[in-house]
C-alpha atoms as a PDB file:
ATOM      1  CA  MET A   1     -30.292 -11.692 211.958  1.00  0.00           C
ATOM      2  CA  GLY A   2     -30.827  -8.125 212.861  1.00  0.00           C
ATOM      3  CA  GLY A   3     -31.690  -7.180 209.441  1.00  0.00           C
ATOM      4  CA  ASP A   4     -34.092  -9.787 208.673  1.00  0.00           C
ATOM      5  CA  TRP A   5     -35.911  -9.229 211.399  1.00  0.00           C
ATOM      6  CA  LYS A   6     -36.029  -5.331 210.350  1.00  0.00           C
ATOM      7  CA  ARG A   7     -37.158  -6.380 207.093  1.00  0.00           C
ATOM      8  CA  ARG A   8     -40.048  -8.493 208.285  1.00  0.00           C
ATOM      9  CA  LEU A   9     -41.311  -5.301 210.336  1.00  0.00           C
ATOM     10  CA  GLU A  10     -41.183  -2.782 207.644  1.00  0.00           C
ATOM     11  CA  GLN A  11     -43.016  -5.641 205.417  1.00  0.00           C
ATOM     12  CA  ALA A  12     -45.452  -6.585 208.042  1.00  0.00           C
ATOM     13  CA  HIS A  13     -45.889  -2.813 208.331  1.00  0.00           C
ATOM     14  CA  ARG A  14     -46.667  -2.568 204.632  1.00  0.00           C
ATOM     15  CA  GLU A  15     -48.659  -4.716 204.289  1.00  0.00           C
ATOM     16  CA  LEU A  16     -51.075  -3.752 206.903  1.00  0.00           C
ATOM     17  CA  VAL A  17     -50.714   0.116 205.292  1.00  0.00           C
ATOM     18  CA  GLY A  18     -52.106  -1.261 202.500  1.00  0.00           C
ATOM     19  CA  ARG A  19     -54.811  -3.273 203.885  1.00  0.00           C
ATOM     20  CA  ASP A  20     -58.588  -2.055 203.509  1.00  0.00           C
ATOM     21  CA  ASP A  21     -59.181  -3.950 206.336  1.00  0.00           C
ATOM     22  CA  PRO A  22     -60.723  -2.484 209.136  1.00  0.00           C
ATOM     23  CA  VAL A  23     -61.081  -5.872 211.436  1.00  0.00           C
ATOM     24  CA  ALA A  24     -57.436  -6.564 210.921  1.00  0.00           C
ATOM     25  CA  TRP A  25     -56.834  -2.226 212.249  1.00  0.00           C
ATOM     26  CA  VAL A  26     -58.696  -2.716 215.173  1.00  0.00           C
ATOM     27  CA  LYS A  27     -56.771  -6.838 216.183  1.00  0.00           C
ATOM     28  CA  GLU A  28     -53.696  -4.257 216.097  1.00  0.00           C
ATOM     29  CA  ALA A  29     -54.739  -1.818 218.319  1.00  0.00           C
ATOM     30  CA  ASP A  30     -56.053  -4.385 220.430  1.00  0.00           C
ATOM     31  CA  GLY A  31     -53.096  -6.001 220.825  1.00  0.00           C
ATOM     32  CA  VAL A  32     -51.318  -2.256 221.165  1.00  0.00           C
ATOM     33  CA  GLU A  33     -52.673  -1.659 224.387  1.00  0.00           C
ATOM     34  CA  ALA A  34     -52.831  -5.296 225.364  1.00  0.00           C
ATOM     35  CA  SER A  35     -48.909  -4.857 225.093  1.00  0.00           C
ATOM     36  CA  LEU A  36     -48.960  -1.456 227.018  1.00  0.00           C
ATOM     37  CA  ARG A  37     -52.347  -3.194 229.869  1.00  0.00           C
ATOM     38  CA  TYR A  38     -49.749  -6.172 230.284  1.00  0.00           C
ATOM     39  CA  PRO A  39     -46.100  -5.196 229.506  1.00  0.00           C
ATOM     40  CA  HIS A  40     -44.697  -8.894 231.297  1.00  0.00           C
ATOM     41  CA  LEU A  41     -44.633 -11.927 230.551  1.00  0.00           C
ATOM     42  CA  ALA A  42     -45.512 -14.846 233.314  1.00  0.00           C
ATOM     43  CA  LEU A  43     -44.327 -18.194 232.460  1.00  0.00           C
ATOM     44  CA  ARG A  44     -46.035 -21.572 233.258  1.00  0.00           C
ATOM     45  CA  GLY A  45     -43.363 -24.061 231.523  1.00  0.00           C
ATOM     46  CA  PRO A  46     -42.878 -25.822 229.059  1.00  0.00           C
ATOM     47  CA  LEU A  47     -45.871 -28.204 226.319  1.00  0.00           C
ATOM     48  CA  PHE A  48     -45.193 -30.619 223.853  1.00  0.00           C
ATOM     49  CA  GLY A  49     -46.920 -31.892 221.228  1.00  0.00           C
ATOM     50  CA  VAL A  50     -46.396 -33.890 217.681  1.00  0.00           C
ATOM     51  CA  ALA A  51     -45.284 -32.714 214.477  1.00  0.00           C
ATOM     52  CA  VAL A  52     -45.016 -33.509 211.014  1.00  0.00           C
ATOM     53  CA  GLU A  53     -42.768 -32.511 208.326  1.00  0.00           C
ATOM     54  CA  ARG A  54     -44.725 -31.545 204.595  1.00  0.00           C
ATOM     55  CA  GLU A  55     -44.005 -29.246 201.569  1.00  0.00           C
ATOM     56  CA  GLN A  56     -45.303 -26.021 203.535  1.00  0.00           C
ATOM     57  CA  GLY A  57     -43.364 -26.454 207.134  1.00  0.00           C
ATOM     58  CA  TRP A  58     -44.283 -28.996 210.367  1.00  0.00           C
ATOM     59  CA  GLU A  59     -47.716 -29.601 210.392  1.00  0.00           C
ATOM     60  CA  VAL A  60     -49.103 -30.087 214.032  1.00  0.00           C
ATOM     61  CA  VAL A  61     -50.670 -33.791 214.240  1.00  0.00           C
ATOM     62  CA  ARG A  62     -51.221 -33.610 217.840  1.00  0.00           C
ATOM     63  CA  ASP A  63     -51.940 -30.552 219.434  1.00  0.00           C
ATOM     64  CA  VAL A  64     -49.208 -29.154 222.003  1.00  0.00           C
ATOM     65  CA  GLN A  65     -50.919 -28.830 224.756  1.00  0.00           C
ATOM     66  CA  THR A  66     -49.228 -31.929 226.883  1.00  0.00           C
ATOM     67  CA  GLY A  67     -47.523 -31.561 229.969  1.00  0.00           C
ATOM     68  CA  MET A  68     -44.926 -34.364 230.045  1.00  0.00           C
ATOM     69  CA  PRO A  69     -42.840 -35.373 226.465  1.00  0.00           C
ATOM     70  CA  GLN A  70     -43.571 -38.890 226.718  1.00  0.00           C
ATOM     71  CA  GLU A  71     -47.164 -38.484 226.361  1.00  0.00           C
ATOM     72  CA  ALA A  72     -47.101 -36.639 223.525  1.00  0.00           C
ATOM     73  CA  ARG A  73     -44.895 -40.071 222.269  1.00  0.00           C
ATOM     74  CA  ASP A  74     -47.637 -42.071 223.519  1.00  0.00           C
ATOM     75  CA  GLY A  75     -50.065 -39.643 220.926  1.00  0.00           C
ATOM     76  CA  LEU A  76     -47.577 -40.381 217.845  1.00  0.00           C
ATOM     77  CA  ASN A  77     -48.097 -44.211 218.587  1.00  0.00           C
ATOM     78  CA  SER A  78     -51.914 -44.246 218.473  1.00  0.00           C
ATOM     79  CA  LEU A  79     -51.718 -41.848 215.988  1.00  0.00           C
ATOM     80  CA  LEU A  80     -49.564 -44.626 213.842  1.00  0.00           C
ATOM     81  CA  TRP A  81     -51.355 -47.654 215.363  1.00  0.00           C
ATOM     82  CA  PHE A  82     -55.325 -46.130 214.265  1.00  0.00           C
ATOM     83  CA  ARG A  83     -53.398 -45.353 211.330  1.00  0.00           C
ATOM     84  CA  ALA A  84     -52.613 -49.081 210.484  1.00  0.00           C
ATOM     85  CA  LYS A  85     -56.169 -50.521 211.925  1.00  0.00           C
ATOM     86  CA  ASP A  86     -58.075 -48.094 209.994  1.00  0.00           C
ATOM     87  CA  ASP A  87     -56.976 -46.249 207.593  1.00  0.00           C
ATOM     88  CA  THR A  88     -55.551 -48.878 204.613  1.00  0.00           C
ATOM     89  CA  ASP A  89     -55.434 -52.757 203.807  1.00  0.00           C
ATOM     90  CA  ASP A  90     -52.218 -52.931 201.973  1.00  0.00           C
ATOM     91  CA  PRO A  91     -49.828 -55.218 204.152  1.00  0.00           C
ATOM     92  CA  THR A  92     -46.176 -53.179 203.420  1.00  0.00           C
ATOM     93  CA  VAL A  93     -48.137 -49.735 204.198  1.00  0.00           C
ATOM     94  CA  ARG A  94     -49.772 -51.544 207.687  1.00  0.00           C
ATOM     95  CA  ARG A  95     -45.875 -53.150 208.013  1.00  0.00           C
ATOM     96  CA  ASP A  96     -43.740 -49.782 208.196  1.00  0.00           C
ATOM     97  CA  LEU A  97     -46.869 -48.510 210.496  1.00  0.00           C
ATOM     98  CA  LEU A  98     -46.507 -50.769 212.569  1.00  0.00           C
ATOM     99  CA  ALA A  99     -42.621 -50.840 212.998  1.00  0.00           C
ATOM    100  CA  ALA A 100     -42.794 -46.739 213.848  1.00  0.00           C
ATOM    101  CA  VAL A 101     -45.197 -48.647 217.048  1.00  0.00           C
ATOM    102  CA  ALA A 102     -43.239 -50.736 217.941  1.00  0.00           C
ATOM    103  CA  ILE A 103     -39.946 -48.167 218.212  1.00  0.00           C
ATOM    104  CA  LEU A 104     -42.733 -46.289 220.222  1.00  0.00           C
ATOM    105  CA  GLU A 105     -43.653 -48.764 222.428  1.00  0.00           C
ATOM    106  CA  LYS A 106     -39.559 -49.445 223.766  1.00  0.00           C
ATOM    107  CA  GLU A 107     -37.418 -46.474 222.912  1.00  0.00           C
ATOM    108  CA  PRO A 108     -38.125 -42.604 224.110  1.00  0.00           C
ATOM    109  CA  VAL A 109     -37.150 -41.546 220.845  1.00  0.00           C
ATOM    110  CA  ASP A 110     -38.098 -37.510 219.858  1.00  0.00           C
ATOM    111  CA  GLU A 111     -38.508 -38.050 215.851  1.00  0.00           C
ATOM    112  CA  ILE A 112     -39.294 -41.336 214.068  1.00  0.00           C
ATOM    113  CA  GLU A 113     -40.281 -41.609 210.066  1.00  0.00           C
ATOM    114  CA  ALA A 114     -43.706 -43.891 208.657  1.00  0.00           C
ATOM    115  CA  LEU A 115     -44.763 -43.791 205.171  1.00  0.00           C
ATOM    116  CA  GLY A 116     -41.595 -41.428 203.977  1.00  0.00           C
ATOM    117  CA  GLU A 117     -42.636 -38.534 206.596  1.00  0.00           C
ATOM    118  CA  ARG A 118     -41.104 -37.212 209.542  1.00  0.00           C
ATOM    119  CA  TYR A 119     -42.563 -37.128 212.862  1.00  0.00           C
ATOM    120  CA  ARG A 120     -41.285 -34.996 215.319  1.00  0.00           C
ATOM    121  CA  ILE A 121     -42.304 -34.222 218.860  1.00  0.00           C
ATOM    122  CA  VAL A 122     -42.573 -30.584 219.714  1.00  0.00           C
ATOM    123  CA  ARG A 123     -41.758 -28.448 222.365  1.00  0.00           C
ATOM    124  CA  ALA A 124     -43.430 -24.840 223.353  1.00  0.00           C
ATOM    125  CA  ASP A 125     -43.065 -22.494 226.349  1.00  0.00           C
ATOM    126  CA  GLU A 126     -46.312 -21.538 227.839  1.00  0.00           C
ATOM    127  CA  PHE A 127     -46.934 -17.906 228.808  1.00  0.00           C
ATOM    128  CA  ALA A 128     -49.847 -15.265 229.996  1.00  0.00           C
ATOM    129  CA  ARG A 129     -48.877 -11.580 229.739  1.00  0.00           C
ATOM    130  CA  SER A 130     -49.225  -9.871 232.835  1.00  0.00           C
ATOM    131  CA  GLY A 131     -49.441  -5.834 234.439  1.00  0.00           C
ATOM    132  CA  GLU A 132     -50.486  -4.583 237.531  1.00  0.00           C
ATOM    133  CA  ASP A 133     -54.061  -6.302 237.594  1.00  0.00           C
ATOM    134  CA  GLY A 134     -52.552  -9.443 237.015  1.00  0.00           C
ATOM    135  CA  LEU A 135     -53.244 -11.820 233.903  1.00  0.00           C
ATOM    136  CA  GLU A 136     -54.161 -11.419 230.901  1.00  0.00           C
ATOM    137  CA  PRO A 137     -57.969 -11.525 230.095  1.00  0.00           C
ATOM    138  CA  PRO A 138     -59.044 -12.436 226.841  1.00  0.00           C
ATOM    139  CA  ARG A 139     -59.683  -9.781 224.186  1.00  0.00           C
ATOM    140  CA  ALA A 140     -61.951  -7.730 222.180  1.00  0.00           C
ATOM    141  CA  THR A 141     -61.388  -9.277 218.669  1.00  0.00           C
ATOM    142  CA  ASP A 142     -60.018 -12.648 219.854  1.00  0.00           C
ATOM    143  CA  PRO A 143     -62.645 -15.387 218.379  1.00  0.00           C
ATOM    144  CA  ASP A 144     -65.101 -17.010 220.697  1.00  0.00           C
ATOM    145  CA  ALA A 145     -68.647 -18.848 220.241  1.00  0.00           C
ATOM    146  CA  ALA A 146     -71.175 -16.628 218.115  1.00  0.00           C
ATOM    147  CA  GLU A 147     -73.959 -18.965 220.155  1.00  0.00           C
ATOM    148  CA  PRO A 148     -72.336 -19.771 223.550  1.00  0.00           C
ATOM    149  CA  SER A 149     -73.769 -23.110 225.052  1.00  0.00           C
ATOM    150  CA  TRP A 150     -73.195 -23.553 228.416  1.00  0.00           C
ATOM    151  CA  GLU A 151     -75.033 -27.488 228.350  1.00  0.00           C
ATOM    152  CA  GLY A 152     -74.028 -30.243 226.146  1.00  0.00           C
ATOM    153  CA  PRO A 153     -70.675 -30.974 224.433  1.00  0.00           C
ATOM    154  CA  ASP A 154     -69.002 -28.212 223.106  1.00  0.00           C
ATOM    155  CA  GLY A 155     -67.765 -28.817 219.676  1.00  0.00           C
ATOM    156  CA  THR A 156     -65.294 -26.395 219.149  1.00  0.00           C
ATOM    157  CA  PRO A 157     -62.657 -27.287 217.385  1.00  0.00           C
ATOM    158  CA  SER A 158     -58.484 -27.405 218.547  1.00  0.00           C
ATOM    159  CA  PRO A 159     -56.591 -24.844 216.969  1.00  0.00           C
ATOM    160  CA  ASP A 160     -53.930 -26.364 216.887  1.00  0.00           C
ATOM    161  CA  ASP A 161     -55.455 -29.081 214.200  1.00  0.00           C
ATOM    162  CA  ALA A 162     -53.336 -29.405 210.996  1.00  0.00           C
ATOM    163  CA  PHE A 163     -51.594 -25.785 211.894  1.00  0.00           C
ATOM    164  CA  VAL A 164     -48.661 -25.371 209.967  1.00  0.00           C
ATOM    165  CA  LEU A 165     -45.723 -24.058 212.230  1.00  0.00           C
ATOM    166  CA  THR A 166     -43.644 -21.884 210.521  1.00  0.00           C
ATOM    167  CA  PRO A 167     -41.187 -18.574 211.914  1.00  0.00           C
ATOM    168  CA  ASP A 168     -41.849 -16.805 207.956  1.00  0.00           C
ATOM    169  CA  ARG A 169     -45.599 -16.899 208.942  1.00  0.00           C
ATOM    170  CA  GLU A 170     -46.731 -12.985 208.449  1.00  0.00           C
ATOM    171  CA  ASP A 171     -48.474 -12.821 212.151  1.00  0.00           C
ATOM    172  CA  GLY A 172     -49.234  -8.777 212.131  1.00  0.00           C
ATOM    173  CA  LEU A 173     -46.948  -6.228 212.869  1.00  0.00           C
ATOM    174  CA  THR A 174     -47.429  -6.670 216.790  1.00  0.00           C
ATOM    175  CA  GLN A 175     -46.737 -10.674 216.500  1.00  0.00           C
ATOM    176  CA  GLU A 176     -43.948 -10.038 215.078  1.00  0.00           C
ATOM    177  CA  ALA A 177     -42.605  -7.591 217.288  1.00  0.00           C
ATOM    178  CA  LEU A 178     -43.144 -10.210 219.386  1.00  0.00           C
ATOM    179  CA  LYS A 179     -41.635 -12.560 218.139  1.00  0.00           C
ATOM    180  CA  MET A 180     -38.476 -10.426 217.687  1.00  0.00           C
ATOM    181  CA  GLY A 181     -38.945  -9.819 221.741  1.00  0.00           C
ATOM    182  CA  LEU A 182     -38.744 -13.442 222.347  1.00  0.00           C
ATOM    183  CA  ARG A 183     -35.398 -14.308 220.532  1.00  0.00           C
ATOM    184  CA  THR A 184     -33.566 -13.520 223.540  1.00  0.00           C
ATOM    185  CA  PHE A 185     -35.856 -15.245 226.088  1.00  0.00           C
ATOM    186  CA  SER A 186     -34.097 -18.117 228.312  1.00  0.00           C
ATOM    187  CA  TYR A 187     -35.274 -18.875 231.823  1.00  0.00           C
ATOM    188  CA  THR A 188     -34.270 -17.074 234.450  1.00  0.00           C
ATOM    189  CA  GLY A 189     -34.406 -16.831 238.334  1.00  0.00           C
ATOM    190  CA  GLU A 190     -33.771 -19.531 241.326  1.00  0.00           C
ATOM    191  CA  ARG A 191     -36.450 -21.337 241.052  1.00  0.00           C
ATOM    192  CA  PHE A 192     -35.487 -23.177 237.790  1.00  0.00           C
ATOM    193  CA  PRO A 193     -32.594 -25.356 238.256  1.00  0.00           C
ATOM    194  CA  ALA A 194     -29.609 -25.383 236.716  1.00  0.00           C
ATOM    195  CA  ASP A 195     -29.598 -27.367 234.471  1.00  0.00           C
ATOM    196  CA  VAL A 196     -32.823 -26.021 232.972  1.00  0.00           C
ATOM    197  CA  ARG A 197     -32.049 -21.964 232.962  1.00  0.00           C
ATOM    198  CA  GLU A 198     -28.056 -23.702 231.048  1.00  0.00           C
ATOM    199  CA  GLU A 199     -30.352 -26.155 228.786  1.00  0.00           C
ATOM    200  CA  SER A 200     -32.493 -22.947 227.646  1.00  0.00           C
ATOM    201  CA  LEU A 201     -30.187 -20.286 227.310  1.00  0.00           C
ATOM    202  CA  ARG A 202     -28.836 -22.986 224.944  1.00  0.00           C
ATOM    203  CA  ALA A 203     -31.713 -23.068 222.870  1.00  0.00           C
ATOM    204  CA  VAL A 204     -31.347 -19.109 222.239  1.00  0.00           C
ATOM    205  CA  ASP A 205     -28.385 -20.128 219.622  1.00  0.00           C
ATOM    206  CA  THR A 206     -29.429 -23.811 218.646  1.00  0.00           C
ATOM    207  CA  HIS A 207     -32.941 -22.721 217.724  1.00  0.00           C
ATOM    208  CA  PRO A 208     -32.864 -18.550 217.463  1.00  0.00           C
ATOM    209  CA  ASP A 209     -36.085 -18.170 215.549  1.00  0.00           C
ATOM    210  CA  ILE A 210     -39.650 -17.284 216.834  1.00  0.00           C
ATOM    211  CA  ALA A 211     -42.928 -19.385 215.919  1.00  0.00           C
ATOM    212  CA  LEU A 212     -46.457 -18.226 217.783  1.00  0.00           C
ATOM    213  CA  LEU A 213     -49.129 -21.087 217.730  1.00  0.00           C
ATOM    214  CA  PRO A 214     -52.975 -20.453 217.809  1.00  0.00           C
ATOM    215  CA  VAL A 215     -54.293 -18.744 221.190  1.00  0.00           C
ATOM    216  CA  THR A 216     -55.511 -20.396 223.448  1.00  0.00           C
ATOM    217  CA  PHE A 217     -57.424 -19.750 226.666  1.00  0.00           C
ATOM    218  CA  GLY A 218     -57.549 -21.106 230.316  1.00  0.00           C
ATOM    219  CA  VAL A 219     -59.190 -20.358 233.580  1.00  0.00           C
ATOM    220  CA  ALA A 220     -56.259 -18.951 236.404  1.00  0.00           C
ATOM    221  CA  GLU A 221     -56.648 -18.778 240.118  1.00  0.00           C
ATOM    222  CA  ARG A 222     -55.086 -15.600 242.064  1.00  0.00           C
ATOM    223  CA  ARG A 223     -53.159 -17.387 245.148  1.00  0.00           C
ATOM    224  CA  GLY A 224     -50.960 -14.348 246.907  1.00  0.00           C
ATOM    225  CA  ALA A 225     -48.846 -12.579 244.125  1.00  0.00           C
ATOM    226  CA  GLY A 226     -49.146 -14.956 242.031  1.00  0.00           C
ATOM    227  CA  TRP A 227     -51.937 -17.426 239.276  1.00  0.00           C
ATOM    228  CA  ARG A 228     -52.236 -20.813 239.208  1.00  0.00           C
ATOM    229  CA  PRO A 229     -53.229 -22.437 236.122  1.00  0.00           C
ATOM    230  CA  LYS A 230     -57.041 -24.380 237.001  1.00  0.00           C
ATOM    231  CA  GLY A 231     -57.072 -26.987 234.480  1.00  0.00           C
ATOM    232  CA  GLY A 232     -56.431 -27.113 230.797  1.00  0.00           C
ATOM    233  CA  LEU A 233     -56.169 -24.911 227.519  1.00  0.00           C
ATOM    234  CA  HIS A 234     -59.176 -24.619 225.799  1.00  0.00           C
ATOM    235  CA  PRO A 235     -59.806 -23.229 222.175  1.00  0.00           C
ATOM    236  CA  THR A 236     -62.128 -20.449 223.019  1.00  0.00           C
ATOM    237  CA  PRO A 237     -63.124 -18.181 226.309  1.00  0.00           C
ATOM    238  CA  HIS A 238     -66.204 -19.121 226.432  1.00  0.00           C
ATOM    239  CA  ALA A 239     -64.680 -23.052 226.273  1.00  0.00           C
ATOM    240  CA  ALA A 240     -62.531 -21.917 229.599  1.00  0.00           C
ATOM    241  CA  ARG A 241     -65.620 -20.095 231.160  1.00  0.00           C
ATOM    242  CA  ARG A 242     -67.836 -23.575 230.546  1.00  0.00           C
ATOM    243  CA  SER A 243     -64.946 -25.541 232.681  1.00  0.00           C
ATOM    244  CA  LEU A 244     -64.927 -22.679 235.070  1.00  0.00           C
ATOM    245  CA  TYR A 245     -69.158 -22.330 235.335  1.00  0.00           C
ATOM    246  CA  ARG A 246     -68.576 -26.941 235.615  1.00  0.00           C
ATOM    247  CA  GLY A 247     -65.899 -26.984 238.201  1.00  0.00           C
ATOM    248  CA  MET A 248     -67.910 -24.392 240.539  1.00  0.00           C
ATOM    249  CA  THR A 249     -71.103 -26.155 240.433  1.00  0.00           C
ATOM    250  CA  ASP A 250     -70.650 -29.604 239.468  1.00  0.00           C
ATOM    251  CA  LEU A 251     -66.685 -30.996 239.493  1.00  0.00           C
ATOM    252  CA  TRP A 252     -64.931 -29.785 242.431  1.00  0.00           C
ATOM    253  CA  ALA A 253     -67.720 -30.732 244.651  1.00  0.00           C
ATOM    254  CA  ARG A 254     -67.003 -34.638 243.647  1.00  0.00           C
ATOM    255  CA  ILE A 255     -63.260 -34.439 243.336  1.00  0.00           C
ATOM    256  CA  TYR A 256     -62.660 -32.216 246.900  1.00  0.00           C
ATOM    257  CA  GLU A 257     -65.415 -33.452 248.888  1.00  0.00           C
ATOM    258  CA  TYR A 258     -67.158 -30.194 249.824  1.00  0.00           C
ATOM    259  CA  GLY A 259     -69.921 -30.976 252.480  1.00  0.00           C
ATOM    260  CA  GLU A 260     -73.293 -30.251 251.518  1.00  0.00           C
ATOM    261  CA  GLU A 261     -73.343 -25.857 252.792  1.00  0.00           C
ATOM    262  CA  LYS A 262     -70.391 -25.409 250.771  1.00  0.00           C
ATOM    263  CA  ALA A 263     -70.942 -27.160 247.777  1.00  0.00           C
ATOM    264  CA  GLU A 264     -74.052 -25.124 247.926  1.00  0.00           C
ATOM    265  CA  LEU A 265     -72.183 -22.039 247.871  1.00  0.00           C
ATOM    266  CA  TYR A 266     -70.363 -22.754 244.803  1.00  0.00           C
ATOM    267  CA  ARG A 267     -73.157 -23.614 242.931  1.00  0.00           C
ATOM    268  CA  ARG A 268     -74.463 -20.408 243.619  1.00  0.00           C
ATOM    269  CA  ALA A 269     -71.620 -18.541 242.399  1.00  0.00           C
ATOM    270  CA  GLY A 270     -71.554 -20.419 239.929  1.00  0.00           C
ATOM    271  CA  GLU A 271     -74.911 -19.931 238.383  1.00  0.00           C
ATOM    272  CA  GLU A 272     -74.145 -15.932 238.826  1.00  0.00           C
ATOM    273  CA  PHE A 273     -70.893 -16.470 237.101  1.00  0.00           C
ATOM    274  CA  ARG A 274     -72.953 -18.558 233.964  1.00  0.00           C
ATOM    275  CA  ALA A 275     -75.765 -15.675 234.554  1.00  0.00           C
ATOM    276  CA  ALA A 276     -73.012 -12.666 233.690  1.00  0.00           C
ATOM    277  CA  GLY A 277     -72.546 -14.028 229.770  1.00  0.00           C
ATOM    278  CA  ARG A 278     -69.318 -13.499 228.608  1.00  0.00           C
ATOM    279  CA  ALA A 279     -67.882 -12.965 232.117  1.00  0.00           C
ATOM    280  CA  ASP A 280     -63.703 -13.248 232.499  1.00  0.00           C
ATOM    281  CA  GLU A 281     -63.670 -13.200 236.423  1.00  0.00           C
ATOM    282  CA  ALA A 282     -65.491 -15.036 239.484  1.00  0.00           C
ATOM    283  CA  ARG A 283     -65.042 -14.681 243.055  1.00  0.00           C
ATOM    284  CA  VAL A 284     -66.451 -17.401 245.515  1.00  0.00           C
ATOM    285  CA  GLU A 285     -65.354 -17.161 249.285  1.00  0.00           C
ATOM    286  CA  ASP A 286     -62.208 -15.883 249.481  1.00  0.00           C
ATOM    287  CA  ARG A 287     -60.665 -17.032 246.395  1.00  0.00           C
ATOM    288  CA  LEU A 288     -60.497 -15.269 242.904  1.00  0.00           C
ATOM    289  CA  PHE A 289     -60.990 -17.176 238.802  1.00  0.00           C
ATOM    290  CA  ARG A 290     -60.486 -15.673 236.109  1.00  0.00           C
ATOM    291  CA  ILE A 291     -60.127 -16.252 232.290  1.00  0.00           C
ATOM    292  CA  SER A 292     -56.574 -15.570 230.826  1.00  0.00           C
ATOM    293  CA  ARG A 293     -55.793 -15.399 227.239  1.00  0.00           C
ATOM    294  CA  ILE A 294     -52.655 -18.187 226.770  1.00  0.00           C
ATOM    295  CA  GLU A 295     -49.831 -17.862 224.237  1.00  0.00           C
ATOM    296  CA  ARG A 296     -46.813 -20.052 223.256  1.00  0.00           C
ATOM    297  CA  LEU A 297     -44.409 -20.190 220.996  1.00  0.00           C
ATOM    298  CA  VAL A 298     -42.052 -22.970 219.828  1.00  0.00           C
ATOM    299  CA  ARG A 299     -38.506 -22.239 218.708  1.00  0.00           C
ATOM    300  CA  PHE A 300     -36.742 -23.184 215.447  1.00  0.00           C
ATOM    301  CA  GLY A 301     -33.289 -23.927 214.567  1.00  0.00           C
ATOM    302  CA  PRO A 302     -32.039 -24.734 210.911  1.00  0.00           C
ATOM    303  CA  ASP A 303     -33.536 -28.326 211.353  1.00  0.00           C
ATOM    304  CA  GLY A 304     -37.239 -27.145 212.127  1.00  0.00           C
ATOM    305  CA  PRO A 305     -38.758 -26.826 215.261  1.00  0.00           C
ATOM    306  CA  GLU A 306     -37.119 -27.914 218.873  1.00  0.00           C
ATOM    307  CA  SER A 307     -37.447 -31.455 220.137  1.00  0.00           C
ATOM    308  CA  PRO A 308     -37.589 -31.965 224.336  1.00  0.00           C
ATOM    309  CA  ARG A 309     -34.859 -30.371 226.094  1.00  0.00           C
ATOM    310  CA  PRO A 310     -32.470 -32.554 228.468  1.00  0.00           C
ATOM    311  CA  SER A 311     -33.667 -31.695 231.494  1.00  0.00           C
ATOM    312  CA  ASP A 312     -37.588 -32.050 230.445  1.00  0.00           C
ATOM    313  CA  VAL A 313     -39.383 -34.222 232.904  1.00  0.00           C
ATOM    314  CA  ASP A 314     -41.230 -37.231 232.511  1.00  0.00           C
ATOM    315  CA  GLU A 315     -42.938 -39.325 234.758  1.00  0.00           C
ATOM    316  CA  TYR A 316     -42.758 -42.449 232.816  1.00  0.00           C
ATOM    317  CA  GLY A 317     -41.476 -44.588 229.775  1.00  0.00           C
ATOM    318  CA  PRO A 318     -42.522 -46.153 227.041  1.00  0.00           C
ATOM    319  CA  MET A 319     -45.363 -48.870 227.082  1.00  0.00           C
ATOM    320  CA  LYS A 320     -46.744 -50.994 224.032  1.00  0.00           C
ATOM    321  CA  MET A 321     -50.623 -49.188 224.184  1.00  0.00           C
ATOM    322  CA  HIS A 322     -52.290 -51.133 221.818  1.00  0.00           C
ATOM    323  CA  PRO A 323     -52.926 -54.790 220.587  1.00  0.00           C
ATOM    324  CA  THR A 324     -50.333 -56.706 218.991  1.00  0.00           C
ATOM    325  CA  MET A 325     -51.164 -56.174 214.864  1.00  0.00           C
ATOM    326  CA  ASP A 326     -50.541 -58.630 211.582  1.00  0.00           C
ATOM    327  CA  PRO A 327     -49.476 -56.707 208.697  1.00  0.00           C
ATOM    328  CA  ASP A 328     -52.972 -58.443 207.249  1.00  0.00           C
ATOM    329  CA  GLY A 329     -54.877 -56.482 210.092  1.00  0.00           C
ATOM    330  CA  THR A 330     -55.316 -59.597 212.720  1.00  0.00           C
ATOM    331  CA  LEU A 331     -55.583 -58.475 216.333  1.00  0.00           C
ATOM    332  CA  HIS A 332     -53.776 -60.328 219.087  1.00  0.00           C
ATOM    333  CA  HIS A 333     -55.398 -59.187 222.127  1.00  0.00           C
ATOM    334  CA  ASP A 334     -53.489 -61.930 224.806  1.00  0.00           C
ATOM    335  CA  ARG A 335     -49.863 -60.697 223.381  1.00  0.00           C
END
């Protein structure tokens, strides 16, 4: 396996050298600088989504961004149910889709077949780079909104949509080196229960290869020597900035019931953050917020991407989510 990774790194190097692409060179230089300034990896934990096996690889059909396996199963349940409702008039096709839905309503399965396609709940690990000054902010070469808007719907599509997971993807020299380094990554430290550490170490052997999902962005708040995520993942740095702006100027005051004086303090800080344009930090009271760059890895074994581990936690189980549907498409809201 070591020879295979050496070959892949050499191939990535040859392709980079042979390409007359200044943008690719700048991106690689950006990656090298980031690895020096932010040499450590800060782990947040697992995320889950849904992928379907295609000829070209495993295609993501539900974003790998939920915190529990059951949330991803629920997403698959809805995906198949709405396909049965809206995408076919064939009773045979609808019956097959609804048979898979019926299983997902009752069993916490991590793989299911429908219409001859294999769907799988996919497990990823979310991490960020960190250095002396904290979490890595967005890089200059990260794609961002060309004309940033602060009002109305964002409209930026998820980078996960239809993304094909494959460890053989040529991601560039620095990304190939990262994937090579992540092969032996496992959870360590007493903050993780023994079964979590054991399963993480076992996955290094059972799912030794690495695929990287598209980079996303989030808001993090500094807490002492560490950082705590505040909210979900976003497709661009500006989408994360919009989230922070809305939190400071409106949402947090209503959720946490700020008094009038505190609400106004946060509103002014939010407006200053917006006025700064592409700023990646905001301060208010004694709090520091940063737009952070988030990466995700998916482990691969001989049979494809890793599914949830026994130690991954669900707070609830399968349930009926939609009305009963007959093979002819009739809906029954009373059963």
